[in-house]
Coordinates of C-alpha atoms in Angstrom, one line a residue:
M1 CA -31.1 0.1 12.5
T2 CA -30.0 1.8 9.3
S3 CA -32.5 3.8 7.4
K4 CA -33.1 3.2 3.7
P5 CA -31.4 6.0 1.7
R6 CA -33.7 8.5 -0.1
F7 CA -34.1 8.2 -3.8
T8 CA -32.4 11.6 -4.3
N9 CA -29.3 10.1 -2.6
H10 CA -28.9 7.2 -5.0
I11 CA -25.8 7.4 -7.2
A12 CA -27.8 6.6 -10.3
F13 CA -30.2 9.6 -9.7
Q14 CA -27.3 11.9 -9.0
A15 CA -25.4 10.8 -12.1
A16 CA -28.5 11.3 -14.2
L17 CA -28.8 14.8 -12.8
I18 CA -25.2 15.6 -13.6
I19 CA -25.7 14.4 -17.2
I20 CA -28.9 16.4 -17.6
G21 CA -27.1 19.5 -16.2
L22 CA -24.1 19.1 -18.5
S23 CA -26.3 18.4 -21.5
T24 CA -28.5 21.4 -20.8
A25 CA -25.4 23.6 -20.5
S26 CA -24.0 22.2 -23.7
L27 CA -27.3 22.8 -25.5
V28 CA -27.6 26.4 -24.4
L29 CA -24.0 27.1 -25.3
S30 CA -24.4 25.4 -28.7
I31 CA -27.6 27.4 -29.5
F32 CA -25.9 30.6 -28.4
L33 CA -22.8 30.0 -30.5
Y34 CA -24.9 28.9 -33.5
R35 CA -27.0 32.1 -33.3
E36 CA -23.9 34.3 -33.0
G37 CA -22.3 32.4 -35.9
M38 CA -25.4 32.8 -38.0
R39 CA -25.5 36.5 -37.3
E40 CA -21.9 37.0 -38.3
I41 CA -22.4 35.0 -41.4
A42 CA -25.5 36.9 -42.4
L43 CA -23.9 40.3 -41.8
K44 CA -20.9 39.2 -43.8
E45 CA -23.2 38.2 -46.6
V46 CA -24.9 41.6 -46.5
E47 CA -21.5 43.3 -46.6
N48 CA -20.4 41.3 -49.6
K49 CA -23.7 41.9 -51.5
A50 CA -23.5 45.6 -50.8
I51 CA -20.0 45.8 -52.2
I52 CA -20.9 43.7 -55.2
F53 CA -24.0 45.8 -55.7
L54 CA -22.0 49.1 -55.8
S55 CA -19.1 47.5 -57.8
A56 CA -21.6 46.4 -60.5
M57 CA -22.8 50.0 -60.9
E58 CA -19.4 51.5 -60.6
T59 CA -19.2 52.8 -64.3
S60 CA -22.7 54.4 -64.2
V61 CA -22.1 55.8 -60.7
R62 CA -18.7 57.2 -61.8
R63 CA -20.2 59.0 -64.8
L64 CA -23.0 60.6 -62.7
A65 CA -20.5 61.5 -59.9
M66 CA -18.3 63.3 -62.5
E67 CA -21.3 65.1 -63.8
K68 CA -22.2 66.1 -60.2
N69 CA -25.6 64.6 -60.9
T70 CA -26.2 63.1 -57.4
K71 CA -29.9 63.1 -57.7
S72 CA -29.8 60.8 -60.7
L73 CA -27.2 58.8 -58.9
I74 CA -29.5 58.1 -56.0
E75 CA -32.4 57.3 -58.3
L76 CA -30.1 54.9 -60.1
I77 CA -29.3 53.2 -56.8
Q78 CA -33.0 53.0 -56.0
E79 CA -33.8 51.5 -59.4
R80 CA -31.2 48.9 -59.3
S81 CA -31.9 47.9 -55.6
E82 CA -35.6 47.4 -56.4
F83 CA -34.7 45.3 -59.4
I84 CA -32.6 42.8 -57.4
N85 CA -34.4 43.3 -54.1
E86 CA -35.6 39.8 -53.8
S87 CA -32.1 38.2 -54.2
M88 CA -30.3 40.6 -51.8
N89 CA -32.3 39.8 -48.6
F90 CA -31.8 43.4 -47.5
A91 CA -33.2 46.9 -48.3
I92 CA -31.5 50.2 -48.8
V93 CA -33.2 52.7 -46.6
G94 CA -30.8 55.6 -47.0
V95 CA -28.1 57.1 -49.2
V96 CA -25.6 59.8 -48.3
V97 CA -23.2 61.1 -51.0
R98 CA -20.1 63.2 -50.1
D99 CA -17.4 64.6 -52.4
A100 CA -13.7 64.1 -52.0
D101 CA -13.6 67.0 -49.5
G102 CA -16.3 65.5 -47.3
T103 CA -19.1 67.9 -48.4
V104 CA -22.6 66.4 -48.5
L105 CA -23.8 66.4 -52.0
E106 CA -27.1 64.4 -51.5
H107 CA -28.9 62.9 -48.5
K108 CA -32.0 60.8 -49.0
I109 CA -33.9 58.3 -46.8
K110 CA -36.6 55.8 -47.7
D111 CA -39.8 56.1 -45.8
P112 CA -41.9 53.2 -44.4
D113 CA -44.0 53.1 -47.6
G114 CA -40.9 52.2 -49.7
L115 CA -40.5 55.6 -51.4
I116 CA -37.3 57.6 -51.3
Y117 CA -37.9 61.1 -50.2
D118 CA -35.6 64.0 -49.7
P119 CA -35.7 65.2 -46.1
G120 CA -33.8 68.3 -47.2
R121 CA -30.2 69.0 -46.8
P122 CA -29.9 70.9 -43.6
Q123 CA -27.5 73.8 -43.9
D124 CA -25.5 72.7 -41.0
L125 CA -25.1 69.2 -42.3
A126 CA -22.4 70.2 -44.8
A127 CA -20.7 72.3 -42.3
Q128 CA -20.4 69.6 -39.8
R129 CA -17.1 67.8 -39.2
I130 CA -16.5 65.0 -41.6
P131 CA -17.5 61.7 -39.9
K132 CA -14.7 59.2 -39.1
D133 CA -16.0 56.6 -41.5
F134 CA -16.1 59.0 -44.5
Q135 CA -12.6 60.3 -43.6
Q136 CA -11.3 56.7 -43.4
V137 CA -12.6 55.9 -46.9
I138 CA -11.3 59.3 -48.3
D139 CA -7.9 58.6 -46.8
S140 CA -7.6 54.9 -47.8
G141 CA -9.6 54.9 -51.0
E142 CA -11.0 51.4 -49.9
P143 CA -14.6 50.3 -49.3
L144 CA -15.7 50.1 -45.7
V145 CA -18.6 48.2 -44.2
K146 CA -19.5 48.9 -40.5
R147 CA -20.8 45.6 -39.3
Q148 CA -22.0 47.1 -36.1
V149 CA -25.8 47.0 -36.1
K150 CA -27.5 50.4 -35.3
Q151 CA -31.1 51.3 -34.7
L152 CA -32.6 53.9 -37.1
K153 CA -35.9 55.7 -36.3
R154 CA -37.0 56.9 -39.7
V155 CA -40.4 58.5 -39.0
Q156 CA -41.9 59.7 -35.7
G157 CA -44.3 57.0 -34.4
Q158 CA -42.8 54.2 -36.5
P159 CA -40.7 51.3 -35.0
V160 CA -36.9 51.5 -35.2
V161 CA -35.1 49.7 -37.9
R162 CA -31.8 47.8 -37.5
V163 CA -29.3 48.9 -40.0
I164 CA -25.7 48.6 -41.0
E165 CA -23.7 51.1 -43.1
A166 CA -21.5 50.4 -46.2
L167 CA -19.2 53.1 -47.7
Y168 CA -17.9 52.9 -51.2
P169 CA -15.3 55.2 -52.9
I170 CA -16.0 56.4 -56.5
K171 CA -12.7 57.1 -58.4
K172 CA -11.7 58.2 -61.9
R173 CA -10.8 55.3 -64.1
Q174 CA -7.2 56.3 -65.2
K175 CA -5.9 58.5 -62.4
G176 CA -7.7 56.9 -59.6
E177 CA -8.7 60.3 -58.3
L178 CA -11.5 60.2 -55.7
L179 CA -14.7 61.7 -57.0
A180 CA -17.1 60.9 -54.2
V181 CA -18.0 58.5 -51.3
I182 CA -21.4 56.8 -51.2
K183 CA -22.8 55.6 -47.9
L184 CA -25.6 53.1 -48.1
V185 CA -27.8 52.7 -45.0
I186 CA -28.9 49.1 -45.2
S187 CA -31.8 47.6 -43.3
V188 CA -31.0 44.1 -42.0
E189 CA -34.5 43.4 -40.7
R190 CA -35.2 40.8 -43.4
T191 CA -31.8 39.2 -42.8
F192 CA -32.6 38.9 -39.1
E193 CA -36.0 37.4 -39.9
L194 CA -34.3 34.8 -42.0
I195 CA -31.8 34.2 -39.2
R196 CA -34.6 33.9 -36.7
A197 CA -36.5 31.4 -38.8
E198 CA -33.3 29.3 -39.4
Y199 CA -32.5 29.6 -35.7
E200 CA -35.9 28.3 -34.6
K201 CA -35.5 25.3 -37.0
F202 CA -32.0 24.7 -35.7
T203 CA -33.1 25.0 -32.1
K204 CA -35.8 22.4 -32.5
R205 CA -33.4 20.0 -34.2
V206 CA -30.7 20.5 -31.6
I207 CA -33.1 20.1 -28.7
L208 CA -34.4 16.9 -30.2
G209 CA -30.9 15.7 -30.8
F210 CA -29.7 16.6 -27.4
T211 CA -32.7 15.0 -25.8
V212 CA -32.2 11.7 -27.6
A213 CA -28.4 11.8 -27.0
T214 CA -29.0 12.6 -23.3
L215 CA -31.5 9.8 -22.8
L216 CA -29.1 7.3 -24.6
L217 CA -26.2 8.6 -22.4
I218 CA -28.2 8.3 -19.2
A219 CA -29.3 4.8 -20.2
G220 CA -25.8 3.8 -21.0
L221 CA -24.4 5.3 -17.9
L222 CA -27.1 3.6 -15.7
F223 CA -26.2 0.3 -17.3
F224 CA -22.5 0.9 -16.6
L225 CA -23.1 2.1 -13.1
R226 CA -25.4 -0.8 -12.3
R227 CA -23.0 -3.4 -13.7
R228 CA -19.7 -1.9 -12.6
I229 CA -20.5 0.1 -9.4
I230 CA -24.1 -0.3 -8.0
V231 CA -24.3 -4.1 -8.0
P232 CA -20.7 -4.5 -6.5
V233 CA -21.3 -1.8 -3.9
L234 CA -24.6 -3.4 -2.9
S235 CA -22.9 -6.7 -2.6
I236 CA -20.3 -5.1 -0.3
N237 CA -23.1 -3.5 1.7
D238 CA -24.9 -6.8 2.0
G239 CA -21.6 -8.5 3.1
A240 CA -21.0 -5.7 5.7
N241 CA -24.5 -6.3 7.1
Q242 CA -23.9 -10.0 7.3
V243 CA -20.6 -9.4 9.1
A244 CA -22.4 -6.9 11.5
S245 CA -24.9 -9.7 12.3
G246 CA -22.0 -12.1 13.2
N247 CA -21.5 -14.0 10.0
L248 CA -17.8 -14.1 9.4
D249 CA -17.9 -16.6 6.6
V250 CA -18.9 -14.0 4.0
K251 CA -16.6 -13.9 1.0
L252 CA -17.1 -11.4 -1.9
K253 CA -16.2 -12.4 -5.5
P254 CA -14.2 -9.5 -7.2
A255 CA -14.5 -9.2 -11.0
G256 CA -11.7 -7.4 -12.9
S257 CA -9.0 -5.3 -11.5
N258 CA -10.7 -1.9 -10.9
E259 CA -11.1 0.1 -7.7
I260 CA -14.3 -1.8 -6.7
S261 CA -12.5 -5.1 -7.1
S262 CA -9.7 -3.8 -4.9
L263 CA -12.2 -2.7 -2.3
M264 CA -13.8 -6.2 -2.4
N265 CA -10.3 -7.8 -1.9
S266 CA -9.7 -5.5 1.1
F267 CA -13.1 -6.4 2.5
N268 CA -12.3 -10.1 2.2
K269 CA -9.0 -9.5 4.0
M270 CA -10.7 -7.5 6.7
V271 CA -13.3 -10.3 7.3
E272 CA -10.5 -12.8 7.5
G273 CA -8.7 -10.6 10.0
L274 CA -12.0 -10.3 12.0
K275 CA -12.4 -14.0 11.9
Q276 CA -8.9 -14.5 13.3
R277 CA -9.5 -11.9 16.0
E278 CA -12.8 -13.5 16.8
Q279 CA -11.1 -16.8 17.3
M280 CA -8.5 -15.1 19.4
R281 CA -11.2 -13.4 21.4
R282 CA -12.9 -16.7 22.0
S283 CA -9.6 -18.3 23.0
L284 CA -9.1 -15.4 25.4
E285 CA -12.6 -15.8 26.8
V286 CA -11.8 -19.5 27.5
A287 CA -8.4 -18.5 29.0
K288 CA -10.2 -15.9 31.1
E289 CA -12.7 -18.4 32.3
V290 CA -9.9 -20.9 33.1
Q291 CA -7.9 -18.3 35.0
Q292 CA -11.0 -17.1 36.9
N293 CA -11.5 -20.7 38.0
L294 CA -8.0 -20.7 39.3
L295 CA -8.9 -17.9 41.7
P296 CA -10.9 -18.5 44.9
K297 CA -14.5 -19.1 44.0
K298 CA -15.6 -17.8 47.4
N299 CA -14.1 -16.3 50.5
P300 CA -13.0 -18.8 53.2
Q301 CA -15.2 -19.2 56.3
I302 CA -12.9 -19.5 59.3
A303 CA -13.8 -18.8 62.9
G304 CA -12.4 -15.5 64.1
L305 CA -11.7 -14.2 60.6
D306 CA -13.6 -12.2 58.1
I307 CA -11.9 -12.5 54.8
A308 CA -12.6 -11.0 51.4
G309 CA -10.6 -10.9 48.1
R310 CA -11.1 -9.5 44.7
S311 CA -9.1 -9.4 41.5
I312 CA -9.9 -7.2 38.4
Y313 CA -7.9 -7.7 35.2
C314 CA -7.3 -4.8 32.7
D315 CA -7.2 -7.4 29.9
E316 CA -9.1 -10.6 29.4
T317 CA -6.4 -12.3 31.3
G318 CA -3.9 -11.0 33.8
G319 CA -0.8 -11.6 35.9
D320 CA -2.3 -10.8 39.4
Y321 CA -2.8 -13.8 41.7
Y322 CA -4.3 -14.4 45.1
D323 CA -5.3 -17.5 46.9
F324 CA -6.5 -18.8 50.2
I325 CA -5.0 -22.2 51.3
E326 CA -6.1 -24.1 54.4
F327 CA -3.8 -26.8 55.6
N328 CA -3.6 -29.1 58.7
F329 CA -0.5 -31.1 59.8
G330 CA -1.6 -32.8 63.0
D331 CA -2.2 -30.2 65.5
D332 CA -1.0 -27.5 63.2
S333 CA -4.0 -25.8 61.6
R334 CA -3.4 -22.6 59.7
L335 CA -4.6 -20.4 56.8
A336 CA -2.2 -19.3 54.1
V337 CA -3.1 -16.1 52.2
V338 CA -1.1 -15.4 49.1
I339 CA -1.0 -12.5 46.7
G340 CA 1.3 -12.1 43.7
D341 CA 1.9 -9.9 40.7
V342 CA 3.6 -11.3 37.5
S343 CA 5.5 -8.8 35.5
G344 CA 3.4 -7.5 32.6
H345 CA -0.1 -8.7 31.9
G346 CA -2.0 -10.7 29.4
I347 CA -1.6 -14.3 28.2
S348 CA 2.1 -14.8 29.2
S349 CA 1.5 -13.4 32.6
A350 CA -1.6 -15.6 33.0
L351 CA 0.4 -18.7 32.2
L352 CA 3.1 -17.9 34.7
M353 CA 0.4 -17.1 37.3
A354 CA -1.2 -20.5 36.7
S355 CA 2.2 -22.3 36.9
T356 CA 3.1 -20.5 40.2
R357 CA -0.3 -21.4 41.7
A358 CA 0.4 -25.1 40.8
F359 CA 3.9 -24.9 42.3
L360 CA 2.7 -23.3 45.4
R361 CA -0.3 -25.6 46.1
Q362 CA 1.9 -28.6 45.5
R363 CA 4.6 -27.3 47.9
V364 CA 2.1 -26.2 50.6
A365 CA 0.8 -29.8 50.8
L366 CA 4.2 -30.8 52.1
P367 CA 5.7 -29.9 55.5
G368 CA 7.9 -26.9 55.9
T369 CA 8.1 -23.3 57.0
A370 CA 6.8 -20.4 55.0
A371 CA 10.3 -19.4 54.1
A372 CA 11.1 -23.0 52.8
I373 CA 7.9 -23.0 50.8
V374 CA 8.6 -19.7 49.1
S375 CA 12.2 -20.7 48.5
D376 CA 11.2 -23.9 46.8
V377 CA 8.6 -22.2 44.6
N378 CA 11.2 -19.6 43.6
A379 CA 13.7 -22.3 42.5
Q380 CA 11.1 -23.9 40.2
F381 CA 9.8 -20.6 38.9
S382 CA 13.3 -19.3 38.2
R383 CA 14.1 -22.3 36.0
D384 CA 10.9 -21.8 34.0
V385 CA 11.5 -18.1 33.3
A386 CA 15.3 -18.2 33.0
E387 CA 15.2 -17.4 29.2
S388 CA 12.3 -14.9 29.3
G389 CA 13.4 -12.5 32.0
S390 CA 10.0 -12.5 33.6
F391 CA 9.6 -12.3 37.4
M392 CA 6.9 -12.3 40.0
S393 CA 6.5 -10.5 43.3
M394 CA 4.7 -12.4 46.1
F395 CA 3.5 -11.9 49.7
Y396 CA 3.0 -15.2 51.5
L397 CA 1.1 -14.8 54.8
T398 CA 0.0 -17.5 57.3
I399 CA -2.5 -16.8 60.2
D400 CA -2.5 -18.9 63.3
T401 CA -5.7 -18.0 65.2
D402 CA -4.8 -20.3 68.1
E403 CA -1.5 -18.6 68.8
K404 CA -2.8 -15.2 67.8
C405 CA 0.2 -14.6 65.4
I406 CA 1.0 -14.1 61.8
R407 CA 4.0 -15.2 59.8
W408 CA 4.9 -13.9 56.4
V409 CA 7.5 -14.0 53.6
R410 CA 7.9 -10.9 51.4
A411 CA 9.3 -11.8 47.9
G412 CA 9.8 -8.4 46.4
H413 CA 6.1 -7.5 47.0
D414 CA 4.9 -4.3 48.6
P415 CA 4.5 -4.8 52.4
A416 CA 1.0 -5.7 53.6
V417 CA -0.7 -3.3 56.1
L418 CA -1.9 -4.1 59.6
Y419 CA -4.3 -1.5 61.0
D420 CA -5.1 -1.4 64.8
P421 CA -8.3 0.6 65.3
E422 CA -7.8 0.6 69.0
L423 CA -4.6 2.5 68.7
D424 CA -5.5 4.1 65.3
A425 CA -2.1 2.9 64.1
L426 CA -0.9 1.5 60.8
Y427 CA 2.0 -1.0 60.6
E428 CA 3.7 -2.2 57.5
L429 CA 4.6 -5.9 57.4
K430 CA 8.0 -5.5 56.0
G431 CA 10.9 -7.9 55.6
P432 CA 13.8 -8.8 53.2
G433 CA 13.3 -10.6 50.0
I434 CA 13.6 -10.3 46.2
A435 CA 11.1 -11.2 43.5
L436 CA 10.6 -14.7 42.3
G437 CA 12.6 -15.6 39.2
V438 CA 15.6 -13.3 39.9
D439 CA 17.8 -15.7 41.8
E440 CA 17.1 -19.5 41.8
D441 CA 19.2 -20.1 44.9
F442 CA 17.9 -17.3 47.0
Q443 CA 16.7 -18.3 50.5
F444 CA 13.9 -16.3 51.9
Q445 CA 13.3 -15.3 55.5
E446 CA 10.2 -15.7 57.6
N447 CA 8.8 -12.8 59.7
T448 CA 6.5 -13.1 62.7
R449 CA 4.2 -10.8 64.6
W450 CA 2.4 -11.9 67.8
G451 CA -0.5 -10.5 69.8
L452 CA -3.3 -10.3 67.3
R453 CA -6.5 -8.7 68.7
T454 CA -10.1 -8.5 67.6
G455 CA -10.8 -5.6 65.3
Q456 CA -7.4 -5.5 63.7
I457 CA -7.4 -5.5 59.9
I458 CA -4.8 -6.8 57.5
L459 CA -4.8 -5.4 53.9
L460 CA -2.8 -6.9 51.0
G461 CA -2.9 -5.4 47.5
T462 CA -1.0 -5.1 44.2
D463 CA 0.5 -1.9 42.7
G464 CA -2.4 -1.6 40.3
I465 CA -4.3 0.1 43.2
W466 CA -2.0 2.8 44.4
E467 CA -0.3 3.4 41.0
A468 CA -3.6 3.9 39.2
R469 CA -3.9 7.3 37.5
N470 CA -6.7 9.7 36.6
P471 CA -6.9 11.8 33.4
S472 CA -4.6 14.4 35.0
S473 CA -1.9 11.6 35.5
E474 CA -2.3 11.9 39.3
M475 CA -1.7 8.6 41.2
F476 CA -4.3 7.2 43.6
G477 CA -1.5 6.5 46.2
K478 CA -1.2 4.3 49.3
E479 CA -2.3 7.2 51.5
S480 CA -5.8 7.2 49.9
M481 CA -6.0 3.5 50.3
N482 CA -5.0 3.6 53.9
A483 CA -7.4 6.5 54.6
L484 CA -10.3 4.5 53.2
L485 CA -9.2 1.5 55.3
K486 CA -9.5 3.7 58.5
E487 CA -12.7 5.3 57.3
H488 CA -14.5 2.0 56.8
K489 CA -12.9 0.1 59.7
D490 CA -16.3 -0.8 61.2
K491 CA -17.6 -2.5 58.0
T492 CA -17.1 -6.1 57.0
A493 CA -14.1 -7.2 55.0
G494 CA -16.2 -7.5 51.9
Q495 CA -17.6 -4.0 52.3
I496 CA -14.1 -2.6 52.8
V497 CA -13.0 -4.2 49.6
E498 CA -15.9 -2.8 47.7
E499 CA -15.5 0.7 49.1
I500 CA -11.8 0.9 48.2
L501 CA -12.5 -0.4 44.6
R502 CA -15.4 2.1 44.2
A503 CA -13.3 5.0 45.3
L504 CA -10.5 3.8 42.9
Y505 CA -13.0 3.7 40.0
D506 CA -14.3 7.2 40.8
F507 CA -10.8 8.5 41.0
Q508 CA -9.9 7.2 37.6
Q509 CA -12.8 9.1 35.9
G510 CA -12.8 6.8 32.9
A511 CA -9.1 6.9 32.3
T512 CA -7.5 3.8 30.7
V513 CA -6.8 1.1 33.2
E514 CA -3.2 0.0 32.6
D515 CA -2.6 -2.7 35.3
D516 CA -4.4 -5.4 37.1
V517 CA -6.0 -4.7 40.5
T518 CA -6.0 -7.2 43.4
L519 CA -7.1 -6.6 47.0
I520 CA -7.5 -8.8 50.1
V521 CA -8.8 -7.7 53.4
I522 CA -8.6 -9.8 56.6
K523 CA -10.5 -8.7 59.6
L524 CA -10.1 -10.3 63.0
I525 CA -13.5 -10.8 64.7
Q526 CA -14.9 -12.4 67.8
G527 CA -14.4 -16.1 67.9
A528 CA -10.7 -16.2 67.4

């Protein structure tokens, strides 16, 4: 019984999770890129405003720089910055003025109360090496804005302020001679506050937009999955369950030409193939039943003889054959025991086996020796298989309990075995003869053995016994079969058959059975 899949294993749920994950990643990336973009734009705006601010005061600044009146210059910058403070979105928190040689002329910083104060010009400040940014402006004569945000701690105990620095060269009007370089230390706290406010608004809008878009996308995807994947897959699953329950009339209806439709077409072909194989299987079952009915339904009950036979096919049908035929012609009362093996196995072998059985039973009903009977059957069999190349080995044995003798014809089959427990001796019932179907005109010879005694055992079999192999490719062999015959000599014929077949099964250890197995045991008992 198949268990119902958990909700988390449904394709729709997993697809929704993928969309949500991708949307969330896109949202985070978009917000991050927007924030960084806003930061760059804001800093660029501060840069431009600072340059414009100093450019607008260039004439006044140049005059004061030429007069070396840096104090008035800083006051001028303070006055102008306070005048346009609201429109600049930044505040000037420090000014440093250096001459063309890099010497500090003035150094003022704005305190937290908004007043510019002079922290003093340390004696070592002027003597210090000229900073790289001042040197760069002195050498190039071009403005420089350092967009890198720094943190400035203006007064002990007060929070740090994020600032950027802008440097502007002051030159003489005609000669372009550098008079001084002004560095503005600009607070961007107000700029960042504006960015933060805009960022929060943007984030809310983006989250709302992404949420709506994600829900719409999930809804659309679920609709698509349901119509194009889930419903067709469920129909395939339902069809498979019906096939598993034995309904082979299931037929799916593909729509379109996508992969699911191709899968449905393959499913329909598979079901059609299963239906054909099921019909073949049923035909084989019927053939098996018919063939089994052609074999002896029970062992014959004859005074002085204990007889048992068994045939096991490796397929539904096989080519092995055995039979017990009792016949009486006046005072002649005998039992014919026949065992045969058609080349190959399966349907074709089964048909030949059935034909041979019919030929043999029809011929046995007429007078004649064992050799004449087998020769006539061979002639008919050879005509039937002339074009196919098939053949059949056979061992035909008659037992005369009155005369205590056996007569046999060997048609290409392995010799039967006669075991005498009194002498502990094994005798092979050999004799000349080729397989049926090889030569239509071949005349077989009859062989005779007299002096049968109580306790003697005759064993007939097909090569499916001694040529059987285990997983190590070792053969069971005739020696093993003969040893089992000796070991169980005191048991009934039926028990001997079962012991040999059980030992053969154990020897194979589950290896694939490649040939039919047929075994007959005849034991002479009291009453003969």
